[in-house]
């Protein structure tokens, strides 16, 4: 029931109850006084002496008694009405007080606090909204806390390697050979990529990610990305296949190429020697659909819902050797959604993983 209806009914109930109680009490006392007055008149007609004196005097006494009973009835009804009104007001205000206390406790850091919700009126909806917001804020804080812990973990390993090896070189325990220096440069590159990836996600979270869209040929962009990873694919013994339909759309070519490279590098990390990576580009209604498939082991069902989470790795043991930051797929999701598209992943029936993105299509090349 709507709050305004409940308030109107509460006021009406108090008013009707007070009026009814006043009338009933007044009627009871008036009946008794009137019966005494009639009995006195009958006694006067029969020659008996009136206790109040003359009939005129009896009428004055009756009017005074009726007036007094009216005041008593009104005061009693007013007291009862105040009591009923106070009770109803307390019942209506109680959810507001509970919500106020919960809000103050939440502001003090008690993020597990929730309000008890009953009914379907405006106050109940407000309570549900508070619970939803509180749950979302608590989850967001937990995600931020976990992300900080993940960042610290990701930074600790390369920094520990750099510190240990540089100290060993300084003490003469480790030779400053070109191989050792290249390995240290690789750790610096990993740190640089991590910082760049974190900045990209931070800009996306705050709505400050700048896109410079222009009309581009998607098939040409995919060919450029394939050419960039071709040397690594050949070194890994992985074959690249592409079936590309000429399509064009408005997009930021640099950001979109970053998406393609992340997907291709992810496929390379999970495709064994002698395997293949298949890239398909075609139209799907008013969208362009790009698929990056591999012939690797596929993705375990329990990992599918978490693939695009930050620092999530289906195979943590391979994280260091793969050279990834754990943010590649999260960046893919952020950049694709910034272009008004969507991204997802599943397993192919014939085996291997499949990542696909859909982007709004604007004309054909």
mmCIF file of C-alpha atoms in Angstrom:
data_model
loop_
_atom_site.group_PDB
_atom_site.id
_atom_site.type_symbol
_atom_site.label_atom_id
_atom_site.label_comp_id
_atom_site.label_asym_id
_atom_site.label_seq_id
_atom_site.Cartn_x
_atom_site.Cartn_y
_atom_site.Cartn_z
ATOM 1 C CA UNK A 1 0.000 0.000 0.000
ATOM 2 C CA UNK A 2 1.307 3.448 -0.932
ATOM 3 C CA UNK A 3 2.572 5.618 1.911
ATOM 4 C CA UNK A 4 0.263 8.504 1.031
ATOM 5 C CA UNK A 5 -2.723 6.134 1.181
ATOM 6 C CA UNK A 6 -1.599 4.799 4.538
ATOM 7 C CA UNK A 7 -1.233 8.317 5.925
ATOM 8 C CA UNK A 8 -4.654 9.349 4.613
ATOM 9 C CA UNK A 9 -6.268 6.240 6.076
ATOM 10 C CA UNK A 10 -4.499 6.777 9.402
ATOM 11 C CA UNK A 11 -5.725 10.377 9.658
ATOM 12 C CA UNK A 12 -9.224 9.353 8.595
ATOM 13 C CA UNK A 13 -9.249 6.505 11.113
ATOM 14 C CA UNK A 14 -8.222 8.776 13.972
ATOM 15 C CA UNK A 15 -10.799 11.395 12.983
ATOM 16 C CA UNK A 16 -13.631 8.887 12.599
ATOM 17 C CA UNK A 17 -12.672 7.124 15.816
ATOM 18 C CA UNK A 18 -12.544 10.392 17.774
ATOM 19 C CA UNK A 19 -15.863 11.587 16.349
ATOM 20 C CA UNK A 20 -17.515 8.234 16.975
ATOM 21 C CA UNK A 21 -16.217 7.982 20.535
ATOM 22 C CA UNK A 22 -17.306 11.547 21.286
ATOM 23 C CA UNK A 23 -20.781 10.869 19.927
ATOM 24 C CA UNK A 24 -21.154 7.587 21.763
ATOM 25 C CA UNK A 25 -20.016 8.941 25.141
ATOM 26 C CA UNK A 26 -22.132 12.050 24.689
ATOM 27 C CA UNK A 27 -25.133 9.928 23.807
ATOM 28 C CA UNK A 28 -24.718 7.717 26.877
ATOM 29 C CA UNK A 29 -24.517 10.633 29.306
ATOM 30 C CA UNK A 30 -27.227 12.621 27.520
ATOM 31 C CA UNK A 31 -29.587 9.650 27.678
ATOM 32 C CA UNK A 32 -29.114 9.292 31.426
ATOM 33 C CA UNK A 33 -29.593 13.029 32.046
ATOM 34 C CA UNK A 34 -32.621 13.166 29.756
ATOM 35 C CA UNK A 35 -34.229 10.177 31.484
ATOM 36 C CA UNK A 36 -33.746 11.895 34.858
ATOM 37 C CA UNK A 37 -35.231 15.097 33.421
ATOM 38 C CA UNK A 38 -38.311 13.253 32.061
ATOM 39 C CA UNK A 39 -38.763 11.398 35.325
ATOM 40 C CA UNK A 40 -38.654 14.733 37.174
ATOM 41 C CA UNK A 41 -41.309 16.257 34.910
ATOM 42 C CA UNK A 42 -43.601 13.246 35.356
ATOM 43 C CA UNK A 43 -43.165 13.485 39.101
ATOM 44 C CA UNK A 44 -44.033 17.193 38.963
ATOM 45 C CA UNK A 45 -47.231 16.496 37.027
ATOM 46 C CA UNK A 46 -48.200 13.905 39.636
ATOM 47 C CA UNK A 47 -47.697 16.425 42.422
ATOM 48 C CA UNK A 48 -44.349 15.224 43.699
ATOM 49 C CA UNK A 49 -41.633 17.703 44.593
ATOM 50 C CA UNK A 50 -38.743 18.098 42.119
ATOM 51 C CA UNK A 51 -35.317 17.727 43.623
ATOM 52 C CA UNK A 52 -34.128 20.600 41.433
ATOM 53 C CA UNK A 53 -37.058 22.907 42.081
ATOM 54 C CA UNK A 54 -39.176 24.313 39.228
ATOM 55 C CA UNK A 55 -39.377 22.757 35.732
ATOM 56 C CA UNK A 56 -37.440 25.718 34.307
ATOM 57 C CA UNK A 57 -34.718 25.072 36.775
ATOM 58 C CA UNK A 58 -34.700 21.402 35.704
ATOM 59 C CA UNK A 59 -34.148 22.374 32.069
ATOM 60 C CA UNK A 60 -31.203 24.569 33.055
ATOM 61 C CA UNK A 61 -29.697 21.715 35.019
ATOM 62 C CA UNK A 62 -30.206 19.371 32.036
ATOM 63 C CA UNK A 63 -28.488 21.781 29.649
ATOM 64 C CA UNK A 64 -25.578 22.223 32.072
ATOM 65 C CA UNK A 65 -25.257 18.474 32.468
ATOM 66 C CA UNK A 66 -25.361 17.947 28.682
ATOM 67 C CA UNK A 67 -22.709 20.607 28.180
ATOM 68 C CA UNK A 68 -20.490 19.094 30.864
ATOM 69 C CA UNK A 69 -20.904 15.593 29.427
ATOM 70 C CA UNK A 70 -20.064 16.941 25.969
ATOM 71 C CA UNK A 71 -16.813 18.407 27.275
ATOM 72 C CA UNK A 72 -15.949 15.218 29.126
ATOM 73 C CA UNK A 73 -16.672 13.098 26.048
ATOM 74 C CA UNK A 74 -14.624 15.394 23.823
ATOM 75 C CA UNK A 75 -11.647 15.423 26.188
ATOM 76 C CA UNK A 76 -11.749 11.657 26.605
ATOM 77 C CA UNK A 77 -12.044 11.129 22.847
ATOM 78 C CA UNK A 78 -9.186 13.583 22.275
ATOM 79 C CA UNK A 79 -6.963 11.670 24.670
ATOM 80 C CA UNK A 80 -7.773 8.352 23.034
ATOM 81 C CA UNK A 81 -7.277 9.869 19.555
ATOM 82 C CA UNK A 82 -3.881 11.238 20.590
ATOM 83 C CA UNK A 83 -2.895 7.808 21.843
ATOM 84 C CA UNK A 84 -4.030 6.069 18.652
ATOM 85 C CA UNK A 85 -2.430 8.770 16.495
ATOM 86 C CA UNK A 86 0.855 8.490 18.391
ATOM 87 C CA UNK A 87 0.861 4.728 17.920
ATOM 88 C CA UNK A 88 0.157 5.013 14.193
ATOM 89 C CA UNK A 89 2.769 7.751 13.787
ATOM 90 C CA UNK A 90 5.343 5.600 15.584
ATOM 91 C CA UNK A 91 4.556 2.691 13.270
ATOM 92 C CA UNK A 92 5.040 4.944 10.240
ATOM 93 C CA UNK A 93 8.196 6.656 11.523
ATOM 94 C CA UNK A 94 9.887 3.465 12.743
ATOM 95 C CA UNK A 95 11.169 2.435 9.268
ATOM 96 C CA UNK A 96 12.538 5.949 8.716
ATOM 97 C CA UNK A 97 14.381 5.820 12.045
ATOM 98 C CA UNK A 98 15.772 2.376 11.220
ATOM 99 C CA UNK A 99 16.951 3.623 7.828
ATOM 100 C CA UNK A 100 18.540 6.701 9.423
ATOM 101 C CA UNK A 101 20.426 4.577 11.954
ATOM 102 C CA UNK A 102 21.561 2.161 9.240
ATOM 103 C CA UNK A 103 22.797 5.054 7.090
ATOM 104 C CA UNK A 104 24.815 6.483 9.987
ATOM 105 C CA UNK A 105 26.301 3.079 10.798
ATOM 106 C CA UNK A 106 27.191 2.540 7.152
ATOM 107 C CA UNK A 107 28.858 5.945 7.092
ATOM 108 C CA UNK A 108 30.967 4.898 10.098
ATOM 109 C CA UNK A 109 32.305 1.944 8.132
ATOM 110 C CA UNK A 110 29.877 -0.837 9.114
ATOM 111 C CA UNK A 111 29.365 -1.939 5.516
ATOM 112 C CA UNK A 112 27.568 -5.146 6.485
ATOM 113 C CA UNK A 113 24.594 -3.260 7.953
ATOM 114 C CA UNK A 114 21.238 -3.685 6.197
ATOM 115 C CA UNK A 115 17.672 -2.606 6.973
ATOM 116 C CA UNK A 116 14.749 -4.953 7.437
ATOM 117 C CA UNK A 117 12.243 -4.427 4.641
ATOM 118 C CA UNK A 118 8.528 -5.195 4.926
ATOM 119 C CA UNK A 119 5.698 -4.315 2.586
ATOM 120 C CA UNK A 120 5.751 -2.618 -0.804
ATOM 121 C CA UNK A 121 5.190 1.074 -0.020
ATOM 122 C CA UNK A 122 7.612 3.934 -0.643
ATOM 123 C CA UNK A 123 9.469 3.349 2.625
ATOM 124 C CA UNK A 124 9.941 -0.314 1.746
ATOM 125 C CA UNK A 125 11.251 0.652 -1.694
ATOM 126 C CA UNK A 126 13.621 3.140 -0.045
ATOM 127 C CA UNK A 127 14.869 0.390 2.262
ATOM 128 C CA UNK A 128 15.453 -1.943 -0.675
ATOM 129 C CA UNK A 129 17.291 0.810 -2.534
ATOM 130 C CA UNK A 130 19.514 1.383 0.519
ATOM 131 C CA UNK A 131 20.289 -2.328 0.772
ATOM 132 C CA UNK A 132 21.126 -2.502 -2.940
ATOM 133 C CA UNK A 133 23.402 0.550 -2.782
ATOM 134 C CA UNK A 134 25.063 -0.689 0.410
ATOM 135 C CA UNK A 135 25.721 -4.090 -1.155
ATOM 136 C CA UNK A 136 27.139 -2.519 -4.315
ATOM 137 C CA UNK A 137 29.403 -0.149 -2.373
ATOM 138 C CA UNK A 138 30.613 -2.961 -0.136
ATOM 139 C CA UNK A 139 31.336 -5.118 -3.189
ATOM 140 C CA UNK A 140 33.113 -2.227 -4.894
ATOM 141 C CA UNK A 141 35.284 -1.623 -1.844
ATOM 142 C CA UNK A 142 36.120 -5.309 -1.694
ATOM 143 C CA UNK A 143 37.050 -5.291 -5.389
ATOM 144 C CA UNK A 144 39.268 -2.258 -4.860
ATOM 145 C CA UNK A 145 40.912 -3.876 -1.846
ATOM 146 C CA UNK A 146 41.513 -7.045 -3.839
ATOM 147 C CA UNK A 147 42.861 -5.068 -6.794
ATOM 148 C CA UNK A 148 45.333 -3.232 -4.561
ATOM 149 C CA UNK A 149 46.489 -6.570 -3.178
ATOM 150 C CA UNK A 150 46.814 -7.939 -6.725
ATOM 151 C CA UNK A 151 48.791 -4.891 -7.871
ATOM 152 C CA UNK A 152 51.125 -5.252 -4.906
ATOM 153 C CA UNK A 153 51.592 -8.924 -5.754
ATOM 154 C CA UNK A 154 52.267 -8.201 -9.437
ATOM 155 C CA UNK A 155 54.800 -5.498 -8.567
ATOM 156 C CA UNK A 156 56.556 -7.519 -5.892
ATOM 157 C CA UNK A 157 57.935 -10.261 -8.147
ATOM 158 C CA UNK A 158 59.673 -8.133 -10.821
ATOM 159 C CA UNK A 159 60.898 -5.652 -8.219
ATOM 160 C CA UNK A 160 62.326 -8.489 -6.124
ATOM 161 C CA UNK A 161 64.089 -9.909 -9.180
ATOM 162 C CA UNK A 162 65.471 -6.506 -10.155
ATOM 163 C CA UNK A 163 66.665 -5.726 -6.647
ATOM 164 C CA UNK A 164 68.234 -9.132 -6.091
ATOM 165 C CA UNK A 165 70.021 -9.305 -9.431
ATOM 166 C CA UNK A 166 71.253 -5.708 -9.312
ATOM 167 C CA UNK A 167 72.615 -6.238 -5.793
ATOM 168 C CA UNK A 168 74.291 -9.446 -6.964
ATOM 169 C CA UNK A 169 75.872 -7.588 -9.888
ATOM 170 C CA UNK A 170 77.002 -4.823 -7.549
ATOM 171 C CA UNK A 171 78.619 -7.388 -5.219
ATOM 172 C CA UNK A 172 80.241 -9.221 -8.117
ATOM 173 C CA UNK A 173 78.175 -12.356 -7.529
ATOM 174 C CA UNK A 174 76.357 -12.077 -10.867
ATOM 175 C CA UNK A 175 77.972 -11.229 -14.157
ATOM 176 C CA UNK A 176 76.627 -8.147 -15.931
ATOM 177 C CA UNK A 177 76.345 -10.076 -19.184
ATOM 178 C CA UNK A 178 74.125 -9.073 -22.073
ATOM 179 C CA UNK A 179 71.862 -12.041 -21.338
ATOM 180 C CA UNK A 180 71.373 -11.030 -17.699
ATOM 181 C CA UNK A 181 70.818 -7.401 -18.687
ATOM 182 C CA UNK A 182 68.219 -8.417 -21.294
ATOM 183 C CA UNK A 183 66.409 -10.402 -18.619
ATOM 184 C CA UNK A 184 66.356 -7.389 -16.310
ATOM 185 C CA UNK A 185 65.144 -5.180 -19.152
ATOM 186 C CA UNK A 186 62.333 -7.707 -19.631
ATOM 187 C CA UNK A 187 61.305 -7.229 -15.998
ATOM 188 C CA UNK A 188 61.298 -3.455 -16.519
ATOM 189 C CA UNK A 189 59.179 -3.919 -19.647
ATOM 190 C CA UNK A 190 56.723 -5.997 -17.622
ATOM 191 C CA UNK A 191 56.464 -3.238 -15.017
ATOM 192 C CA UNK A 192 55.969 -0.663 -17.773
ATOM 193 C CA UNK A 193 53.153 -2.692 -19.352
ATOM 194 C CA UNK A 194 51.521 -3.136 -15.964
ATOM 195 C CA UNK A 195 51.549 0.615 -15.306
ATOM 196 C CA UNK A 196 50.220 1.365 -18.796
ATOM 197 C CA UNK A 197 47.455 -1.215 -18.444
ATOM 198 C CA UNK A 198 46.450 0.137 -15.044
ATOM 199 C CA UNK A 199 46.309 3.652 -16.457
ATOM 200 C CA UNK A 200 44.082 2.520 -19.324
ATOM 201 C CA UNK A 201 41.665 0.842 -16.917
ATOM 202 C CA UNK A 202 41.729 3.839 -14.584
ATOM 203 C CA UNK A 203 40.811 6.172 -17.448
ATOM 204 C CA UNK A 204 38.018 3.809 -18.452
ATOM 205 C CA UNK A 205 36.648 3.636 -14.896
ATOM 206 C CA UNK A 206 36.542 7.430 -14.545
ATOM 207 C CA UNK A 207 35.103 8.055 -17.997
ATOM 208 C CA UNK A 208 38.261 9.871 -19.118
ATOM 209 C CA UNK A 209 39.333 7.377 -21.757
ATOM 210 C CA UNK A 210 39.758 9.434 -24.917
ATOM 211 C CA UNK A 211 38.813 7.799 -28.221
ATOM 212 C CA UNK A 212 39.703 9.292 -31.591
ATOM 213 C CA UNK A 213 37.292 7.507 -33.901
ATOM 214 C CA UNK A 214 37.447 7.710 -37.652
ATOM 215 C CA UNK A 215 36.259 5.574 -40.525
ATOM 216 C CA UNK A 216 38.572 2.568 -40.738
ATOM 217 C CA UNK A 217 38.706 -0.689 -42.670
ATOM 218 C CA UNK A 218 38.339 -3.416 -40.066
ATOM 219 C CA UNK A 219 39.797 -6.094 -42.313
ATOM 220 C CA UNK A 220 42.911 -3.978 -42.880
ATOM 221 C CA UNK A 221 43.291 -3.390 -39.144
ATOM 222 C CA UNK A 222 43.034 -7.124 -38.471
ATOM 223 C CA UNK A 223 45.677 -7.819 -41.130
ATOM 224 C CA UNK A 224 48.029 -5.318 -39.456
ATOM 225 C CA UNK A 225 47.521 -6.987 -36.070
ATOM 226 C CA UNK A 226 48.164 -10.426 -37.571
ATOM 227 C CA UNK A 227 51.362 -9.151 -39.177
ATOM 228 C CA UNK A 228 52.514 -7.836 -35.775
ATOM 229 C CA UNK A 229 52.195 -11.232 -34.079
ATOM 230 C CA UNK A 230 53.337 -13.313 -37.067
ATOM 231 C CA UNK A 231 57.004 -13.519 -35.921
ATOM 232 C CA UNK A 232 56.008 -14.727 -32.453
ATOM 233 C CA UNK A 233 53.561 -17.210 -33.935
ATOM 234 C CA UNK A 234 56.252 -18.644 -36.210
ATOM 235 C CA UNK A 235 58.681 -18.875 -33.299
ATOM 236 C CA UNK A 236 56.049 -20.743 -31.272
ATOM 237 C CA UNK A 237 55.188 -23.056 -34.169
ATOM 238 C CA UNK A 238 51.614 -21.739 -34.381
ATOM 239 C CA UNK A 239 49.852 -21.194 -37.699
ATOM 240 C CA UNK A 240 47.702 -18.090 -38.255
ATOM 241 C CA UNK A 241 44.588 -18.366 -40.420
ATOM 242 C CA UNK A 242 42.261 -15.518 -41.358
ATOM 243 C CA UNK A 243 38.912 -15.273 -43.128
ATOM 244 C CA UNK A 244 38.125 -11.579 -43.394
ATOM 245 C CA UNK A 245 35.178 -9.868 -45.002
ATOM 246 C CA UNK A 246 35.846 -6.257 -46.083
ATOM 247 C CA UNK A 247 34.030 -4.129 -43.500
ATOM 248 C CA UNK A 248 34.398 -0.590 -42.216
ATOM 249 C CA UNK A 249 33.278 1.235 -39.106
ATOM 250 C CA UNK A 250 33.993 4.310 -37.034
ATOM 251 C CA UNK A 251 36.512 3.452 -34.318
ATOM 252 C CA UNK A 252 39.787 4.496 -32.758
ATOM 253 C CA UNK A 253 42.314 2.469 -34.781
ATOM 254 C CA UNK A 254 45.005 2.484 -32.077
ATOM 255 C CA UNK A 255 42.655 1.343 -29.309
ATOM 256 C CA UNK A 256 41.014 -1.243 -31.536
ATOM 257 C CA UNK A 257 44.397 -2.616 -32.604
ATOM 258 C CA UNK A 258 45.261 -2.883 -28.908
ATOM 259 C CA UNK A 259 42.141 -5.036 -28.498
ATOM 260 C CA UNK A 260 43.155 -7.270 -31.412
ATOM 261 C CA UNK A 261 46.733 -7.673 -30.189
ATOM 262 C CA UNK A 262 45.564 -8.592 -26.683
ATOM 263 C CA UNK A 263 43.231 -11.259 -28.070
ATOM 264 C CA UNK A 264 45.883 -12.648 -30.424
ATOM 265 C CA UNK A 265 48.569 -12.703 -27.722
ATOM 266 C CA UNK A 266 46.161 -14.419 -25.360
ATOM 267 C CA UNK A 267 45.489 -17.054 -28.029
ATOM 268 C CA UNK A 268 49.232 -17.515 -28.607
ATOM 269 C CA UNK A 269 49.802 -18.160 -24.897
ATOM 270 C CA UNK A 270 47.275 -20.999 -24.908
ATOM 271 C CA UNK A 271 47.939 -22.628 -28.280
ATOM 272 C CA UNK A 272 50.465 -25.498 -28.289
ATOM 273 C CA UNK A 273 53.156 -25.944 -30.903
ATOM 274 C CA UNK A 274 51.663 -27.157 -34.148
ATOM 275 C CA UNK A 275 48.312 -25.565 -33.330
ATOM 276 C CA UNK A 276 46.369 -22.905 -35.165
ATOM 277 C CA UNK A 277 44.808 -19.532 -34.454
ATOM 278 C CA UNK A 278 41.787 -18.791 -36.632
ATOM 279 C CA UNK A 279 40.554 -15.226 -37.069
ATOM 280 C CA UNK A 280 37.174 -14.541 -38.670
ATOM 281 C CA UNK A 281 35.583 -11.200 -39.551
ATOM 282 C CA UNK A 282 32.015 -11.012 -40.829
ATOM 283 C CA UNK A 283 28.847 -8.977 -40.475
ATOM 284 C CA UNK A 284 26.068 -9.901 -38.072
ATOM 285 C CA UNK A 285 23.021 -7.720 -38.595
ATOM 286 C CA UNK A 286 24.115 -4.142 -37.974
ATOM 287 C CA UNK A 287 27.322 -5.258 -36.263
ATOM 288 C CA UNK A 288 30.739 -6.479 -37.268
ATOM 289 C CA UNK A 289 31.656 -9.743 -35.541
ATOM 290 C CA UNK A 290 35.286 -10.681 -35.039
ATOM 291 C CA UNK A 291 36.256 -14.105 -33.713
ATOM 292 C CA UNK A 292 39.669 -15.200 -32.463
ATOM 293 C CA UNK A 293 39.751 -18.972 -32.041
ATOM 294 C CA UNK A 294 42.547 -21.324 -31.054
ATOM 295 C CA UNK A 295 43.172 -25.053 -30.978
ATOM 296 C CA UNK A 296 44.339 -25.075 -27.381
ATOM 297 C CA UNK A 297 42.787 -26.958 -24.460
ATOM 298 C CA UNK A 298 39.848 -24.566 -24.172
ATOM 299 C CA UNK A 299 38.513 -22.846 -21.075
ATOM 300 C CA UNK A 300 37.216 -24.696 -18.035
ATOM 301 C CA UNK A 301 33.548 -23.841 -17.365
ATOM 302 C CA UNK A 302 34.335 -22.458 -13.904
ATOM 303 C CA UNK A 303 36.705 -19.897 -15.440
ATOM 304 C CA UNK A 304 34.388 -18.558 -18.156
ATOM 305 C CA UNK A 305 32.459 -16.071 -15.945
ATOM 306 C CA UNK A 306 35.705 -14.526 -14.644
ATOM 307 C CA UNK A 307 37.854 -14.216 -17.768
ATOM 308 C CA UNK A 308 37.428 -10.456 -18.098
ATOM 309 C CA UNK A 309 38.087 -9.692 -14.434
ATOM 310 C CA UNK A 310 41.254 -7.826 -13.549
ATOM 311 C CA UNK A 311 44.258 -9.963 -12.617
ATOM 312 C CA UNK A 312 42.244 -13.137 -13.143
ATOM 313 C CA UNK A 313 44.291 -15.965 -14.589
ATOM 314 C CA UNK A 314 42.877 -19.383 -15.378
ATOM 315 C CA UNK A 315 46.420 -20.795 -15.091
ATOM 316 C CA UNK A 316 48.330 -18.770 -12.461
ATOM 317 C CA UNK A 317 51.371 -21.029 -12.791
ATOM 318 C CA UNK A 318 51.899 -19.820 -16.375
ATOM 319 C CA UNK A 319 51.609 -16.122 -15.536
ATOM 320 C CA UNK A 320 55.312 -15.378 -15.245
ATOM 321 C CA UNK A 321 56.468 -17.324 -18.280
ATOM 322 C CA UNK A 322 53.740 -15.854 -20.482
ATOM 323 C CA UNK A 323 54.812 -12.286 -19.734
ATOM 324 C CA UNK A 324 51.232 -11.111 -19.253
ATOM 325 C CA UNK A 325 50.052 -8.621 -16.668
ATOM 326 C CA UNK A 326 46.693 -10.272 -16.001
ATOM 327 C CA UNK A 327 44.917 -7.177 -17.331
ATOM 328 C CA UNK A 328 44.788 -7.883 -21.064
ATOM 329 C CA UNK A 329 41.249 -9.244 -21.254
ATOM 330 C CA UNK A 330 39.970 -6.626 -18.799
ATOM 331 C CA UNK A 331 41.357 -3.961 -21.142
ATOM 332 C CA UNK A 332 39.719 -5.698 -24.118
ATOM 333 C CA UNK A 333 36.353 -5.494 -22.381
ATOM 334 C CA UNK A 334 36.823 -1.844 -21.381
ATOM 335 C CA UNK A 335 37.893 -0.726 -24.874
ATOM 336 C CA UNK A 336 35.213 -2.701 -26.710
ATOM 337 C CA UNK A 337 32.478 -1.320 -24.453
ATOM 338 C CA UNK A 338 33.898 2.190 -24.908
ATOM 339 C CA UNK A 339 33.240 1.690 -28.642
ATOM 340 C CA UNK A 340 29.644 0.663 -27.931
ATOM 341 C CA UNK A 341 30.344 -3.020 -28.530
ATOM 342 C CA UNK A 342 30.367 -6.204 -26.498
ATOM 343 C CA UNK A 343 32.780 -9.070 -25.942
ATOM 344 C CA UNK A 344 32.470 -12.627 -24.675
ATOM 345 C CA UNK A 345 34.148 -16.019 -24.779
ATOM 346 C CA UNK A 346 33.200 -19.676 -25.013
ATOM 347 C CA UNK A 347 34.551 -23.019 -26.192
ATOM 348 C CA UNK A 348 34.298 -24.265 -29.758
ATOM 349 C CA UNK A 349 32.473 -27.576 -30.281
ATOM 350 C CA UNK A 350 35.544 -28.937 -32.112
ATOM 351 C CA UNK A 351 37.830 -27.865 -29.259
ATOM 352 C CA UNK A 352 39.719 -24.753 -28.277
ATOM 353 C CA UNK A 353 38.653 -21.357 -27.003
ATOM 354 C CA UNK A 354 36.767 -18.706 -28.931
ATOM 355 C CA UNK A 355 36.759 -14.995 -28.101
ATOM 356 C CA UNK A 356 34.430 -12.748 -30.062
ATOM 357 C CA UNK A 357 33.639 -9.064 -30.190
ATOM 358 C CA UNK A 358 30.758 -7.232 -31.844
ATOM 359 C CA UNK A 359 31.086 -3.601 -32.923
ATOM 360 C CA UNK A 360 28.477 -1.290 -34.473
ATOM 361 C CA UNK A 361 28.898 -1.418 -38.232
ATOM 362 C CA UNK A 362 28.959 1.822 -40.236
ATOM 363 C CA UNK A 363 29.016 1.074 -43.947
ATOM 364 C CA UNK A 364 31.173 -1.376 -45.836
ATOM 365 C CA UNK A 365 34.559 -0.836 -47.416
#
